[in-house]
Amino acid sequence: MSLGWIGLGHMGVPMALRLRRAGYSINVYNRTAEKTAPLVTEGAVKLATPRAVVEQSDIIFIMLADGPAVTAILEQEDGLLSGTLSDKLIVNLSTVSPEQSLEYARHVEQAGGTYLEAPVSGSVGVAEAGQLVLLLGGDEKAIAVCRPYFEVLGKESIHFGAHGNGSSAKLAINLLLALVGEGVAETLLLGEQSGLDKDKLLQLIGASGMNTPLFQGKQDMYRQENFPTAFPLRLMAKDLGLITEAATRLTLDLPLAKTAHTHYQQALKDGHGDADMAAIYLSLKNITP
Ligand code: NAP
């Protein structure tokens, strides 16, 4: 099987590198062509268009920012849908809404291909370590074909059922992520404004029942008030938009999701969009970049 990879951002690079280092040949494309360099250095083949990737690969993984990016890669003039997709498997790892995922599945299948959604839980360090959790929606047969690759990328795959369900699972877990991010930020602010030492507060969270691998990974960011990007805040804000849309569609009242959506949008306006999502702390503290 020849592999294709489209989308070499924060997540795409470490994930594609793991497949390459596991010995798979891999054809890569990224809109900003220079970002293919880390892959090409390790023997991946750089191609000029998504269409070329689909022509030269059997399984094409896509890891893109959002729905509009996936739509562009599918529908642009030299996009994935511009040729035949018969016998091709498109694996969408990007976080999109369940409705968008269903639409992509329809388009890929109309073009003769197979579509699998596989958004991931876990950030850059977790991706480097091959410890992601893949949230699958789609056909068992397609999952079986991808199993060896998923084992290189992640520690666990959970099959939630039909197309759309993997995306619903991703939105659910990212709601918890957004709330934990906001919770840690507000906890620190309350403690600091009460006159407590920040290092001791960080020590307290780390020693408490609310310690998490997420907190462990990000605690130095709060300590130094410097937020180098693992999960860009702009993508957390995008996901909260999808989460509030899902809640509206389901006529669900999710008050914390609404509040978090407002706060992460404010953090975007404050100029923290390209920082890590934990920079919600700076926005709540009224610190602008
Ligand atoms: P990222 O660093 O922003 O990379 C986004 C990728 O999408 C880049 O390759 C970018 O190309 C491409 N792209 C954006 N708009 C495009 C367009 N209109 N046409 C073609 N390509 C376009 O994002 P990321 O952090 O890797 O995240 C990728 C996906 O995984 C997102 O859906 C995110 O929500 C999800 N996710 C992220 C994390 C994380 O911790 N970062 C964790 C789990 C899931 P250029 O290089 O040309 O801009």
Coordinates of C-alpha atoms in Angstrom, one line a residue, residues 121-278:
S121 CA -7.4 13.2 20.9
G122 CA -3.9 14.3 22.1
S123 CA -1.6 17.1 21.1
V124 CA 1.9 17.4 19.5
G125 CA 4.0 15.7 22.2
V126 CA 1.4 12.8 22.3
A127 CA 1.5 12.6 18.5
E128 CA 5.4 12.4 18.6
A129 CA 5.2 9.6 21.0
G130 CA 2.5 7.7 19.0
Q131 CA 0.1 7.8 21.9
L132 CA -2.9 9.5 20.3
V133 CA -6.5 8.2 20.6
L134 CA -8.2 7.8 17.3
L135 CA -12.0 8.4 17.2
L136 CA -13.3 6.4 14.3
G137 CA -16.5 6.7 12.3
G138 CA -17.1 4.6 9.2
D139 CA -16.8 1.1 7.8
E140 CA -15.2 -1.8 9.7
K141 CA -13.4 -3.0 6.5
A142 CA -11.8 0.4 6.0
I143 CA -10.7 0.4 9.7
A144 CA -9.2 -3.0 9.3
V145 CA -7.1 -1.8 6.3
C146 CA -5.9 1.2 8.4
R147 CA -5.2 -0.8 11.6
P148 CA -1.4 -1.1 11.1
Y149 CA -1.1 2.7 10.5
F150 CA -3.3 3.6 13.4
E151 CA -1.1 1.4 15.6
V152 CA 1.9 3.6 14.6
L153 CA 0.0 6.8 15.3
G154 CA -1.9 6.0 18.5
K155 CA -2.2 3.9 21.6
E156 CA -5.9 3.3 21.1
S157 CA -8.7 3.5 18.5
I158 CA -12.3 3.7 19.4
H159 CA -14.9 2.9 16.8
F160 CA -18.0 5.0 17.5
G161 CA -20.1 3.7 14.6
A162 CA -21.1 5.4 11.3
H163 CA -19.7 8.5 9.7
G164 CA -20.3 11.6 11.9
N165 CA -20.0 9.7 15.2
G166 CA -16.2 10.0 15.3
S167 CA -16.6 13.8 14.9
S168 CA -19.3 13.9 17.6
A169 CA -16.9 12.1 19.9
K170 CA -14.1 14.5 19.1
L171 CA -16.4 17.6 19.9
A172 CA -17.4 16.0 23.2
I173 CA -13.8 15.4 24.4
N174 CA -12.7 18.8 23.2
L175 CA -15.5 20.5 25.3
L176 CA -13.9 18.9 28.3
L177 CA -10.5 20.1 27.1
A178 CA -11.7 23.7 26.8
L179 CA -13.3 23.6 30.2
V180 CA -10.2 22.2 31.9
G181 CA -8.1 24.9 30.1
E182 CA -10.4 27.6 31.5
G183 CA -10.7 25.9 34.9
V184 CA -6.9 25.9 35.4
A185 CA -6.6 29.5 34.3
E186 CA -9.4 30.7 36.7
T187 CA -7.9 28.6 39.6
L188 CA -4.6 30.3 39.1
L189 CA -6.1 33.8 38.8
L190 CA -8.1 33.3 42.0
G191 CA -5.1 32.1 43.9
E192 CA -2.7 34.8 42.5
Q193 CA -5.2 37.6 43.2
S194 CA -5.5 36.3 46.7
G195 CA -1.8 36.9 47.1
L196 CA -0.6 33.3 46.8
D197 CA 2.7 32.3 45.2
K198 CA 2.2 31.0 41.6
D199 CA 4.8 28.2 41.9
K200 CA 3.1 26.9 45.1
L201 CA -0.3 27.0 43.3
L202 CA 1.1 25.0 40.5
Q203 CA 2.6 22.6 43.0
L204 CA -0.8 22.3 44.6
I205 CA -2.6 21.5 41.4
G206 CA 0.1 18.9 40.5
A207 CA -0.3 17.2 43.9
S208 CA -4.1 17.3 43.9
G209 CA -6.7 14.9 42.4
M210 CA -7.1 17.4 39.5
N211 CA -3.5 16.7 38.3
T212 CA -3.6 15.5 34.7
P213 CA -1.1 14.7 31.9
L214 CA -2.5 17.9 30.2
F215 CA -1.6 20.0 33.2
Q216 CA 1.8 18.4 33.6
G217 CA 2.5 19.2 29.9
K218 CA 1.4 22.8 30.2
Q219 CA 2.4 23.9 33.7
D220 CA 5.6 25.6 32.6
M221 CA 3.6 27.8 30.2
Y222 CA 1.7 29.2 33.2
R223 CA 4.8 29.5 35.3
Q224 CA 6.7 31.5 32.6
E225 CA 3.6 33.2 31.0
N226 CA 4.9 32.0 27.7
F227 CA 2.6 29.8 25.6
P228 CA 4.5 28.1 22.7
T229 CA 1.9 26.4 20.5
A230 CA 1.0 22.8 20.7
F231 CA -2.8 23.2 20.2
P232 CA -3.4 26.6 18.7
L233 CA -6.0 28.7 20.6
R234 CA -7.6 29.6 17.3
L235 CA -8.4 25.9 16.7
M236 CA -9.9 25.5 20.2
A237 CA -12.1 28.5 19.4
K238 CA -13.1 26.8 16.1
D239 CA -14.0 23.6 18.0
L240 CA -16.1 25.6 20.5
G241 CA -18.0 27.1 17.6
L242 CA -18.7 23.6 16.3
I243 CA -19.7 22.4 19.9
T244 CA -22.2 25.3 20.4
E245 CA -23.6 24.6 16.9
A246 CA -24.1 20.9 17.9
A247 CA -25.7 21.9 21.2
T248 CA -28.2 24.2 19.3
R249 CA -29.0 21.5 16.9
L250 CA -29.6 19.0 19.7
T251 CA -31.6 21.7 21.7
L252 CA -29.2 21.2 24.6
D253 CA -28.4 23.9 27.1
L254 CA -24.7 23.7 27.8
P255 CA -24.0 26.8 29.9
L256 CA -20.2 26.2 30.4
A257 CA -19.7 25.5 26.7
K258 CA -21.4 28.9 25.9
T259 CA -19.3 30.7 28.4
A260 CA -16.1 29.1 27.2
H261 CA -17.0 29.9 23.6
T262 CA -17.3 33.6 24.5
H263 CA -14.0 33.6 26.4
Y264 CA -12.0 31.8 23.8
Q265 CA -13.5 34.2 21.2
Q266 CA -12.4 37.1 23.3
A267 CA -8.9 35.6 23.6
L268 CA -8.8 35.5 19.8
K269 CA -9.7 39.2 19.7
D270 CA -7.0 39.8 22.2
G271 CA -4.4 38.5 19.8
H272 CA -3.7 35.0 21.4
G273 CA -5.0 32.9 18.4
D274 CA -1.6 31.5 17.4
A275 CA -0.5 30.8 21.0
D276 CA -1.3 27.6 22.7
M277 CA -4.9 27.2 24.0
A278 CA -3.6 27.6 27.6

